mmCIF file of N, CA and C in Angstrom:
data_model
loop_
_atom_site.group_PDB
_atom_site.id
_atom_site.type_symbol
_atom_site.label_atom_id
_atom_site.label_comp_id
_atom_site.label_asym_id
_atom_site.label_seq_id
_atom_site.Cartn_x
_atom_site.Cartn_y
_atom_site.Cartn_z
ATOM 1 N N UNK A 1 0.696 -1.140 0.031
ATOM 2 C CA UNK A 1 0.064 0.336 -0.218
ATOM 3 C C UNK A 1 1.067 1.564 0.255
ATOM 4 N N UNK A 2 0.393 2.198 -0.973
ATOM 5 C CA UNK A 2 1.192 3.493 -1.156
ATOM 6 C C UNK A 2 0.602 4.732 -0.410
ATOM 7 N N UNK A 3 0.896 5.527 0.571
ATOM 8 C CA UNK A 3 0.252 6.903 0.901
ATOM 9 C C UNK A 3 1.557 7.834 0.908
ATOM 10 N N UNK A 4 0.827 8.904 0.490
ATOM 11 C CA UNK A 4 1.798 9.743 -0.033
ATOM 12 C C UNK A 4 3.076 9.622 -0.543
ATOM 13 N N UNK A 5 2.833 8.535 -1.531
ATOM 14 C CA UNK A 5 4.576 7.927 -1.793
ATOM 15 C C UNK A 5 5.412 7.394 -0.800
ATOM 16 N N UNK A 6 4.766 7.476 0.292
ATOM 17 C CA UNK A 6 5.672 6.063 1.201
ATOM 18 C C UNK A 6 4.642 4.915 0.961
ATOM 19 N N UNK A 7 5.500 3.566 1.107
ATOM 20 C CA UNK A 7 5.435 2.314 0.319
ATOM 21 C C UNK A 7 5.310 1.800 2.371
ATOM 22 N N UNK A 8 4.032 0.770 2.558
ATOM 23 C CA UNK A 8 3.729 0.643 3.865
ATOM 24 C C UNK A 8 3.772 -0.795 3.194
ATOM 25 N N UNK A 9 4.400 -1.869 4.246
ATOM 26 C CA UNK A 9 4.406 -2.946 3.433
ATOM 27 C C UNK A 9 4.191 -3.997 4.948
ATOM 28 N N UNK A 10 3.990 -5.207 4.613
ATOM 29 C CA UNK A 10 3.876 -6.248 5.547
ATOM 30 C C UNK A 10 4.556 -6.371 7.021
ATOM 31 N N UNK A 11 5.675 -5.909 6.649
ATOM 32 C CA UNK A 11 7.263 -6.068 6.950
ATOM 33 C C UNK A 11 7.104 -5.571 8.836
ATOM 34 N N UNK A 12 6.219 -4.876 9.372
ATOM 35 C CA UNK A 12 5.999 -4.407 10.233
ATOM 36 C C UNK A 12 5.502 -5.554 10.946
ATOM 37 N N UNK A 13 4.708 -6.536 10.949
ATOM 38 C CA UNK A 13 4.591 -7.452 11.266
ATOM 39 C C UNK A 13 5.322 -8.380 11.995
ATOM 40 N N UNK A 14 5.072 -9.153 13.177
ATOM 41 C CA UNK A 14 5.929 -9.426 14.161
ATOM 42 C C UNK A 14 5.711 -11.275 12.802
ATOM 43 N N UNK A 15 7.009 -12.121 13.123
ATOM 44 C CA UNK A 15 6.658 -13.228 12.215
ATOM 45 C C UNK A 15 7.325 -14.391 13.646
ATOM 46 N N UNK A 16 6.403 -15.324 13.229
ATOM 47 C CA UNK A 16 6.357 -16.670 14.427
ATOM 48 C C UNK A 16 6.615 -17.846 13.298
ATOM 49 N N UNK A 17 7.859 -18.418 13.811
ATOM 50 C CA UNK A 17 8.143 -19.438 13.314
ATOM 51 C C UNK A 17 7.851 -20.941 14.016
ATOM 52 N N UNK A 18 6.825 -21.557 13.531
ATOM 53 C CA UNK A 18 6.070 -23.066 13.499
ATOM 54 C C UNK A 18 6.871 -23.951 13.695
ATOM 55 N N UNK A 19 7.043 -24.875 13.904
ATOM 56 C CA UNK A 19 7.177 -26.148 13.756
ATOM 57 C C UNK A 19 6.653 -27.284 14.618
ATOM 58 N N UNK A 20 6.069 -27.663 13.830
ATOM 59 C CA UNK A 20 4.573 -28.883 14.021
ATOM 60 C C UNK A 20 5.025 -29.802 13.273
ATOM 61 N N UNK A 21 4.986 -31.067 13.357
ATOM 62 C CA UNK A 21 4.411 -32.422 12.193
ATOM 63 C C UNK A 21 3.495 -32.602 11.734
ATOM 64 N N UNK A 22 2.125 -32.450 12.643
ATOM 65 C CA UNK A 22 0.880 -32.600 12.475
ATOM 66 C C UNK A 22 0.322 -31.960 11.774
ATOM 67 N N UNK A 23 0.173 -31.948 10.335
ATOM 68 C CA UNK A 23 -0.398 -31.041 9.591
ATOM 69 C C UNK A 23 -1.661 -30.292 9.948
ATOM 70 N N UNK A 24 -2.398 -30.728 10.491
ATOM 71 C CA UNK A 24 -3.822 -30.542 10.918
ATOM 72 C C UNK A 24 -3.707 -29.173 11.753
ATOM 73 N N UNK A 25 -2.534 -29.136 12.481
ATOM 74 C CA UNK A 25 -2.335 -28.790 13.737
ATOM 75 C C UNK A 25 -1.465 -27.532 13.628
ATOM 76 N N UNK A 26 -0.587 -28.039 12.578
ATOM 77 C CA UNK A 26 0.418 -27.004 11.900
ATOM 78 C C UNK A 26 -0.738 -25.628 11.128
ATOM 79 N N UNK A 27 -1.373 -26.021 10.416
ATOM 80 C CA UNK A 27 -2.587 -25.045 9.727
ATOM 81 C C UNK A 27 -3.264 -24.632 10.284
ATOM 82 N N UNK A 28 -3.883 -25.318 11.407
ATOM 83 C CA UNK A 28 -4.744 -23.957 12.175
ATOM 84 C C UNK A 28 -3.973 -23.351 13.134
ATOM 85 N N UNK A 29 -2.723 -23.468 13.626
ATOM 86 C CA UNK A 29 -1.537 -22.581 13.993
ATOM 87 C C UNK A 29 -1.680 -21.488 13.161
ATOM 88 N N UNK A 30 -1.136 -21.721 12.057
ATOM 89 C CA UNK A 30 -0.663 -20.693 10.907
ATOM 90 C C UNK A 30 -2.057 -19.988 10.451
ATOM 91 N N UNK A 31 -3.254 -20.280 10.249
ATOM 92 C CA UNK A 31 -4.294 -19.912 10.016
ATOM 93 C C UNK A 31 -4.388 -18.789 10.890
ATOM 94 N N UNK A 32 -4.082 -19.226 12.179
ATOM 95 C CA UNK A 32 -5.344 -18.232 13.141
ATOM 96 C C UNK A 32 -4.374 -17.359 13.418
ATOM 97 N N UNK A 33 -2.760 -17.854 13.692
ATOM 98 C CA UNK A 33 -2.325 -16.289 13.521
ATOM 99 C C UNK A 33 -1.696 -15.401 13.024
ATOM 100 N N UNK A 34 -2.276 -15.712 11.232
ATOM 101 C CA UNK A 34 -2.084 -15.109 10.103
ATOM 102 C C UNK A 34 -3.534 -13.857 10.358
ATOM 103 N N UNK A 35 -4.687 -14.629 10.834
ATOM 104 C CA UNK A 35 -5.573 -14.215 11.328
ATOM 105 C C UNK A 35 -5.265 -12.980 11.991
ATOM 106 N N UNK A 36 -4.508 -12.929 13.471
ATOM 107 C CA UNK A 36 -4.373 -12.217 14.424
ATOM 108 C C UNK A 36 -3.089 -11.110 13.371
ATOM 109 N N UNK A 37 -3.060 -10.965 12.328
ATOM 110 C CA UNK A 37 -1.886 -9.921 11.781
ATOM 111 C C UNK A 37 -0.549 -10.523 11.563
ATOM 112 N N UNK A 38 0.414 -11.994 12.055
ATOM 113 C CA UNK A 38 1.299 -12.122 12.557
ATOM 114 C C UNK A 38 1.601 -12.531 11.058
ATOM 115 N N UNK A 39 3.024 -12.778 10.075
ATOM 116 C CA UNK A 39 3.589 -13.507 9.756
ATOM 117 C C UNK A 39 3.973 -14.762 10.113
ATOM 118 N N UNK A 40 3.774 -15.715 9.212
ATOM 119 C CA UNK A 40 3.747 -16.993 9.790
ATOM 120 C C UNK A 40 4.874 -17.799 8.850
ATOM 121 N N UNK A 41 6.150 -18.646 9.613
ATOM 122 C CA UNK A 41 6.703 -19.251 8.417
ATOM 123 C C UNK A 41 6.211 -20.675 9.582
ATOM 124 N N UNK A 42 5.902 -21.880 8.468
ATOM 125 C CA UNK A 42 5.717 -23.210 9.554
ATOM 126 C C UNK A 42 6.843 -24.402 8.349
ATOM 127 N N UNK A 43 6.792 -25.153 9.380
ATOM 128 C CA UNK A 43 7.612 -26.678 8.645
ATOM 129 C C UNK A 43 7.162 -27.625 9.470
ATOM 130 N N UNK A 44 7.235 -29.154 8.617
ATOM 131 C CA UNK A 44 6.956 -29.757 9.399
ATOM 132 C C UNK A 44 8.114 -30.506 10.344
ATOM 133 N N UNK A 45 9.442 -29.927 10.130
ATOM 134 C CA UNK A 45 10.478 -30.703 10.821
ATOM 135 C C UNK A 45 11.518 -29.687 11.421
ATOM 136 N N UNK A 46 12.524 -30.045 12.176
ATOM 137 C CA UNK A 46 13.395 -28.899 12.769
ATOM 138 C C UNK A 46 14.749 -28.440 12.147
ATOM 139 N N UNK A 47 14.551 -29.661 10.511
ATOM 140 C CA UNK A 47 15.533 -29.105 9.742
ATOM 141 C C UNK A 47 15.325 -26.954 9.289
ATOM 142 N N UNK A 48 14.428 -26.742 9.662
ATOM 143 C CA UNK A 48 14.246 -25.242 8.997
ATOM 144 C C UNK A 48 15.391 -24.190 10.037
ATOM 145 N N UNK A 49 15.599 -24.989 11.281
ATOM 146 C CA UNK A 49 16.323 -23.892 12.037
ATOM 147 C C UNK A 49 17.530 -23.517 11.252
ATOM 148 N N UNK A 50 17.914 -24.923 10.449
ATOM 149 C CA UNK A 50 19.320 -24.004 9.846
ATOM 150 C C UNK A 50 19.292 -22.924 8.710
ATOM 151 N N UNK A 51 17.865 -22.469 8.627
ATOM 152 C CA UNK A 51 17.640 -21.178 7.860
ATOM 153 C C UNK A 51 17.562 -20.729 9.059
ATOM 154 N N UNK A 52 17.725 -20.508 10.344
ATOM 155 C CA UNK A 52 16.951 -19.290 11.132
ATOM 156 C C UNK A 52 17.556 -17.897 11.373
ATOM 157 N N UNK A 53 18.589 -17.750 10.836
ATOM 158 C CA UNK A 53 19.097 -16.366 10.306
ATOM 159 C C UNK A 53 18.381 -15.682 9.121
ATOM 160 N N UNK A 54 18.190 -16.352 8.165
ATOM 161 C CA UNK A 54 17.721 -15.926 6.947
ATOM 162 C C UNK A 54 16.175 -15.913 7.618
ATOM 163 N N UNK A 55 15.419 -16.263 8.376
ATOM 164 C CA UNK A 55 14.070 -16.340 8.559
ATOM 165 C C UNK A 55 13.789 -15.283 9.785
ATOM 166 N N UNK A 56 14.747 -15.082 10.404
ATOM 167 C CA UNK A 56 15.004 -14.315 11.769
ATOM 168 C C UNK A 56 13.438 -14.185 12.264
ATOM 169 N N UNK A 57 13.019 -14.925 13.239
ATOM 170 C CA UNK A 57 11.606 -14.769 13.403
ATOM 171 C C UNK A 57 11.378 -14.054 14.971
ATOM 172 N N UNK A 58 10.520 -13.727 15.456
ATOM 173 C CA UNK A 58 10.427 -12.596 16.482
ATOM 174 C C UNK A 58 10.239 -13.603 17.834
ATOM 175 N N UNK A 59 9.367 -15.331 17.138
ATOM 176 C CA UNK A 59 8.683 -16.289 18.160
ATOM 177 C C UNK A 59 9.223 -17.597 17.509
ATOM 178 N N UNK A 60 9.448 -18.190 18.443
ATOM 179 C CA UNK A 60 9.360 -19.829 17.831
ATOM 180 C C UNK A 60 8.228 -20.504 18.715
ATOM 181 N N UNK A 61 7.448 -21.251 17.803
ATOM 182 C CA UNK A 61 5.977 -22.136 18.645
ATOM 183 C C UNK A 61 6.776 -23.425 18.393
ATOM 184 N N UNK A 62 7.395 -24.514 19.311
ATOM 185 C CA UNK A 62 7.985 -25.552 18.404
ATOM 186 C C UNK A 62 7.480 -26.685 19.597
ATOM 187 N N UNK A 63 7.161 -27.986 18.762
ATOM 188 C CA UNK A 63 6.450 -28.786 18.938
ATOM 189 C C UNK A 63 7.398 -30.034 19.675
ATOM 190 N N UNK A 64 6.948 -30.473 20.615
ATOM 191 C CA UNK A 64 7.995 -31.231 21.744
ATOM 192 C C UNK A 64 8.440 -32.667 21.183
ATOM 193 N N UNK A 65 7.265 -33.120 20.563
ATOM 194 C CA UNK A 65 8.058 -34.474 19.648
ATOM 195 C C UNK A 65 7.492 -34.111 18.014
ATOM 196 N N UNK A 66 8.812 -34.396 17.700
ATOM 197 C CA UNK A 66 8.455 -34.363 16.319
ATOM 198 C C UNK A 66 9.155 -35.351 15.199
ATOM 199 N N UNK A 67 8.197 -36.124 14.447
ATOM 200 C CA UNK A 67 8.561 -37.849 14.422
ATOM 201 C C UNK A 67 10.058 -37.774 13.682
ATOM 202 N N UNK A 68 10.456 -36.835 12.874
ATOM 203 C CA UNK A 68 11.763 -36.607 12.151
ATOM 204 C C UNK A 68 13.245 -37.113 12.886
ATOM 205 N N UNK A 69 12.687 -36.461 13.919
ATOM 206 C CA UNK A 69 14.141 -36.477 15.048
ATOM 207 C C UNK A 69 14.181 -37.746 15.463
ATOM 208 N N UNK A 70 12.981 -38.607 15.635
ATOM 209 C CA UNK A 70 12.786 -40.172 16.391
ATOM 210 C C UNK A 70 13.475 -39.733 17.439
ATOM 211 N N UNK A 71 14.609 -40.699 18.134
ATOM 212 C CA UNK A 71 15.364 -40.240 19.391
ATOM 213 C C UNK A 71 16.774 -39.365 19.554
ATOM 214 N N UNK A 72 16.849 -38.731 18.179
ATOM 215 C CA UNK A 72 17.935 -37.848 18.370
ATOM 216 C C UNK A 72 18.036 -36.387 19.225
ATOM 217 N N UNK A 73 17.052 -35.792 18.903
ATOM 218 C CA UNK A 73 16.624 -34.593 20.301
ATOM 219 C C UNK A 73 15.126 -34.199 19.416
ATOM 220 N N UNK A 74 14.758 -33.810 20.818
ATOM 221 C CA UNK A 74 13.067 -33.443 20.633
ATOM 222 C C UNK A 74 12.994 -31.761 21.417
ATOM 223 N N UNK A 75 11.763 -31.504 21.458
ATOM 224 C CA UNK A 75 12.121 -29.553 21.533
ATOM 225 C C UNK A 75 12.207 -28.784 22.848
ATOM 226 N N UNK A 76 12.555 -29.999 23.747
ATOM 227 C CA UNK A 76 13.003 -29.566 24.727
ATOM 228 C C UNK A 76 14.549 -29.282 24.709
ATOM 229 N N UNK A 77 15.085 -30.379 23.962
ATOM 230 C CA UNK A 77 16.386 -30.256 23.720
ATOM 231 C C UNK A 77 16.893 -28.971 22.895
ATOM 232 N N UNK A 78 16.371 -29.344 21.536
ATOM 233 C CA UNK A 78 15.983 -27.939 20.594
ATOM 234 C C UNK A 78 16.163 -26.884 21.246
ATOM 235 N N UNK A 79 15.145 -26.460 22.273
ATOM 236 C CA UNK A 79 14.969 -25.078 22.853
ATOM 237 C C UNK A 79 16.080 -25.043 23.687
ATOM 238 N N UNK A 80 16.423 -25.942 24.176
ATOM 239 C CA UNK A 80 17.829 -25.511 25.450
ATOM 240 C C UNK A 80 19.234 -25.046 24.487
ATOM 241 N N UNK A 81 19.201 -25.359 23.347
ATOM 242 C CA UNK A 81 20.219 -25.260 22.435
ATOM 243 C C UNK A 81 19.677 -23.636 21.745
ATOM 244 N N UNK A 82 18.947 -23.221 21.814
ATOM 245 C CA UNK A 82 18.591 -22.316 20.984
ATOM 246 C C UNK A 82 18.527 -20.968 21.966
ATOM 247 N N UNK A 83 18.075 -21.181 23.338
ATOM 248 C CA UNK A 83 18.113 -20.000 24.337
ATOM 249 C C UNK A 83 19.522 -20.809 25.220
ATOM 250 N N UNK A 84 20.380 -21.223 24.685
ATOM 251 C CA UNK A 84 21.511 -20.968 25.398
ATOM 252 C C UNK A 84 22.500 -20.381 24.086
ATOM 253 N N UNK A 85 22.171 -20.495 23.113
ATOM 254 C CA UNK A 85 23.295 -19.401 21.929
ATOM 255 C C UNK A 85 22.598 -18.395 21.711
ATOM 256 N N UNK A 86 23.591 -17.495 22.527
ATOM 257 C CA UNK A 86 24.010 -15.882 22.297
ATOM 258 C C UNK A 86 22.941 -15.040 21.015
ATOM 259 N N UNK A 87 23.272 -16.034 20.099
ATOM 260 C CA UNK A 87 22.303 -15.740 18.997
ATOM 261 C C UNK A 87 20.949 -15.530 18.683
ATOM 262 N N UNK A 88 20.430 -16.787 19.206
ATOM 263 C CA UNK A 88 19.386 -16.854 19.123
ATOM 264 C C UNK A 88 18.316 -16.967 20.698
ATOM 265 N N UNK A 89 18.937 -16.805 21.952
ATOM 266 C CA UNK A 89 18.703 -16.626 23.368
ATOM 267 C C UNK A 89 17.810 -15.371 23.150
ATOM 268 N N UNK A 90 17.460 -15.064 22.630
ATOM 269 C CA UNK A 90 16.519 -13.321 23.126
ATOM 270 C C UNK A 90 15.227 -13.909 22.006
ATOM 271 N N UNK A 91 15.221 -14.820 21.529
ATOM 272 C CA UNK A 91 14.030 -15.453 20.800
ATOM 273 C C UNK A 91 13.009 -16.139 21.791
ATOM 274 N N UNK A 92 11.667 -15.716 21.751
ATOM 275 C CA UNK A 92 10.974 -16.629 23.214
ATOM 276 C C UNK A 92 10.464 -17.787 21.984
ATOM 277 N N UNK A 93 10.919 -19.187 22.602
ATOM 278 C CA UNK A 93 10.543 -20.107 22.224
ATOM 279 C C UNK A 93 9.176 -20.868 23.383
ATOM 280 N N UNK A 94 8.453 -21.194 22.624
ATOM 281 C CA UNK A 94 7.087 -21.886 22.871
ATOM 282 C C UNK A 94 7.100 -23.274 22.843
ATOM 283 N N UNK A 95 7.286 -24.281 23.666
ATOM 284 C CA UNK A 95 6.919 -25.635 23.735
ATOM 285 C C UNK A 95 5.427 -25.996 23.656
ATOM 286 N N UNK A 96 5.524 -26.821 22.401
ATOM 287 C CA UNK A 96 3.391 -27.139 22.609
ATOM 288 C C UNK A 96 3.819 -28.541 22.279
ATOM 289 N N UNK A 97 2.623 -29.293 23.308
ATOM 290 C CA UNK A 97 3.066 -30.886 23.465
ATOM 291 C C UNK A 97 1.425 -31.440 23.829
ATOM 292 N N UNK A 98 1.306 -32.433 24.328
ATOM 293 C CA UNK A 98 -0.074 -32.735 24.797
ATOM 294 C C UNK A 98 0.695 -33.925 26.194
ATOM 295 N N UNK A 99 1.615 -33.749 26.309
ATOM 296 C CA UNK A 99 2.513 -34.970 27.285
ATOM 297 C C UNK A 99 2.089 -34.095 28.627
ATOM 298 N N UNK A 100 1.684 -34.563 29.785
ATOM 299 C CA UNK A 100 1.368 -34.286 30.990
ATOM 300 C C UNK A 100 2.294 -32.887 31.627
ATOM 301 N N UNK A 101 3.556 -33.602 31.576
ATOM 302 C CA UNK A 101 4.701 -33.075 32.000
ATOM 303 C C UNK A 101 5.242 -32.063 31.404
ATOM 304 N N UNK A 102 4.508 -31.156 30.878
ATOM 305 C CA UNK A 102 4.848 -30.437 29.754
ATOM 306 C C UNK A 102 5.452 -28.882 30.481
ATOM 307 N N UNK A 103 5.137 -28.459 31.622
ATOM 308 C CA UNK A 103 5.329 -27.730 32.808
ATOM 309 C C UNK A 103 7.172 -27.879 32.490
ATOM 310 N N UNK A 104 7.387 -28.916 33.002
ATOM 311 C CA UNK A 104 8.695 -29.180 33.419
ATOM 312 C C UNK A 104 9.401 -29.583 32.185
ATOM 313 N N UNK A 105 8.902 -30.267 31.080
ATOM 314 C CA UNK A 105 9.522 -29.682 29.932
ATOM 315 C C UNK A 105 10.237 -28.594 29.783
ATOM 316 N N UNK A 106 9.276 -27.759 29.618
ATOM 317 C CA UNK A 106 9.301 -26.364 28.984
ATOM 318 C C UNK A 106 10.462 -25.928 29.927
ATOM 319 N N UNK A 107 10.737 -26.138 31.145
ATOM 320 C CA UNK A 107 11.666 -25.484 32.042
ATOM 321 C C UNK A 107 12.634 -25.943 31.648
ATOM 322 N N UNK A 108 12.852 -27.344 31.771
ATOM 323 C CA UNK A 108 14.036 -28.211 31.911
ATOM 324 C C UNK A 108 14.851 -27.374 30.605
ATOM 325 N N UNK A 109 13.747 -27.526 29.503
ATOM 326 C CA UNK A 109 14.178 -26.592 27.742
ATOM 327 C C UNK A 109 14.632 -25.424 27.864
ATOM 328 N N UNK A 110 14.630 -24.412 29.157
ATOM 329 C CA UNK A 110 14.744 -23.270 29.602
ATOM 330 C C UNK A 110 13.550 -22.475 28.177
ATOM 331 N N UNK A 111 12.713 -22.932 28.134
ATOM 332 C CA UNK A 111 12.264 -22.327 26.898
ATOM 333 C C UNK A 111 11.174 -21.135 27.795
ATOM 334 N N UNK A 112 10.693 -20.111 26.757
ATOM 335 C CA UNK A 112 9.741 -18.889 27.650
ATOM 336 C C UNK A 112 8.534 -19.474 28.441
ATOM 337 N N UNK A 113 7.864 -20.861 27.409
ATOM 338 C CA UNK A 113 6.570 -20.756 27.850
ATOM 339 C C UNK A 113 6.231 -22.210 27.351
ATOM 340 N N UNK A 114 4.930 -22.772 27.246
ATOM 341 C CA UNK A 114 4.346 -23.462 27.227
ATOM 342 C C UNK A 114 2.445 -23.511 26.748
ATOM 343 N N UNK A 115 2.179 -24.220 26.215
ATOM 344 C CA UNK A 115 1.016 -24.493 25.230
ATOM 345 C C UNK A 115 0.702 -25.754 25.329
ATOM 346 N N UNK A 116 -0.209 -26.327 26.305
ATOM 347 C CA UNK A 116 -1.102 -28.017 26.859
ATOM 348 C C UNK A 116 -1.150 -28.445 24.864
ATOM 349 N N UNK A 117 -1.534 -29.422 24.190
ATOM 350 C CA UNK A 117 -2.149 -30.252 23.527
ATOM 351 C C UNK A 117 -3.956 -30.711 23.986
ATOM 352 N N UNK A 118 -4.389 -30.755 24.081
ATOM 353 C CA UNK A 118 -5.286 -30.136 22.678
ATOM 354 C C UNK A 118 -5.768 -28.776 23.335
ATOM 355 N N UNK A 119 -5.256 -27.671 22.963
ATOM 356 C CA UNK A 119 -5.078 -26.184 23.309
ATOM 357 C C UNK A 119 -6.308 -25.472 22.290
ATOM 358 N N UNK A 120 -7.196 -24.527 22.960
ATOM 359 C CA UNK A 120 -8.232 -23.569 22.295
ATOM 360 C C UNK A 120 -7.628 -22.314 21.665
ATOM 361 N N UNK A 121 -8.376 -21.605 20.807
ATOM 362 C CA UNK A 121 -7.608 -20.960 20.087
ATOM 363 C C UNK A 121 -7.108 -19.270 21.011
ATOM 364 N N UNK A 122 -7.927 -19.225 21.708
ATOM 365 C CA UNK A 122 -7.874 -18.399 22.872
ATOM 366 C C UNK A 122 -6.594 -18.420 23.331
ATOM 367 N N UNK A 123 -6.078 -19.485 23.646
ATOM 368 C CA UNK A 123 -5.212 -19.835 24.474
ATOM 369 C C UNK A 123 -3.788 -19.933 23.747
ATOM 370 N N UNK A 124 -4.003 -19.876 22.861
ATOM 371 C CA UNK A 124 -2.702 -19.966 21.364
ATOM 372 C C UNK A 124 -2.470 -18.010 21.352
ATOM 373 N N UNK A 125 -3.529 -17.652 21.059
ATOM 374 C CA UNK A 125 -3.460 -16.253 20.879
ATOM 375 C C UNK A 125 -3.441 -15.670 22.317
ATOM 376 N N UNK A 126 -3.340 -16.078 23.133
ATOM 377 C CA UNK A 126 -2.866 -15.242 24.460
ATOM 378 C C UNK A 126 -1.697 -15.284 24.788
ATOM 379 N N UNK A 127 -0.431 -16.802 24.700
ATOM 380 C CA UNK A 127 0.400 -16.329 24.821
ATOM 381 C C UNK A 127 1.174 -16.250 23.814
ATOM 382 N N UNK A 128 0.810 -16.394 22.726
ATOM 383 C CA UNK A 128 1.997 -15.270 21.388
ATOM 384 C C UNK A 128 2.086 -13.995 21.931
ATOM 385 N N UNK A 129 0.572 -13.506 22.004
ATOM 386 C CA UNK A 129 0.660 -11.922 22.383
ATOM 387 C C UNK A 129 1.341 -11.297 23.814
ATOM 388 N N UNK A 130 1.615 -12.851 25.002
ATOM 389 C CA UNK A 130 1.983 -12.614 26.308
ATOM 390 C C UNK A 130 3.715 -12.055 25.918
ATOM 391 N N UNK A 131 4.190 -13.072 24.526
ATOM 392 C CA UNK A 131 5.744 -13.205 24.527
ATOM 393 C C UNK A 131 6.239 -12.047 23.882
ATOM 394 N N UNK A 132 5.044 -11.778 22.884
ATOM 395 C CA UNK A 132 5.515 -10.850 21.426
ATOM 396 C C UNK A 132 4.759 -9.361 21.784
ATOM 397 N N UNK A 133 5.292 -8.728 23.130
ATOM 398 C CA UNK A 133 4.841 -7.530 23.247
ATOM 399 C C UNK A 133 5.861 -6.011 22.329
#
């Protein structure tokens, strides 16, 4: 959009990286967050983290059990690596999982928060807004 010769783009929107292997859940999260005005980049696996510098997200929503990792790493370990790295420690990480001990997993992974599956859409929006001020 252009007003008085000034070009306004969607660049003002906060960018959220969603890593979730369940397509239905991933698509729902992407849809809801885009409707809220966020720019969303999504992936079914954590390989996208290799492009983190290029993506430059303001937040990461991270599924705790990614099928492609098998026993190599989980959301807790990925979160701990991100939060322990000075280059990425400033990015809020929210672990998403259905496990009963999600609070402990998030704390152990140094995550900024957690979202328990199944979640309602108001909970999703609330946690994103809380960590993206």
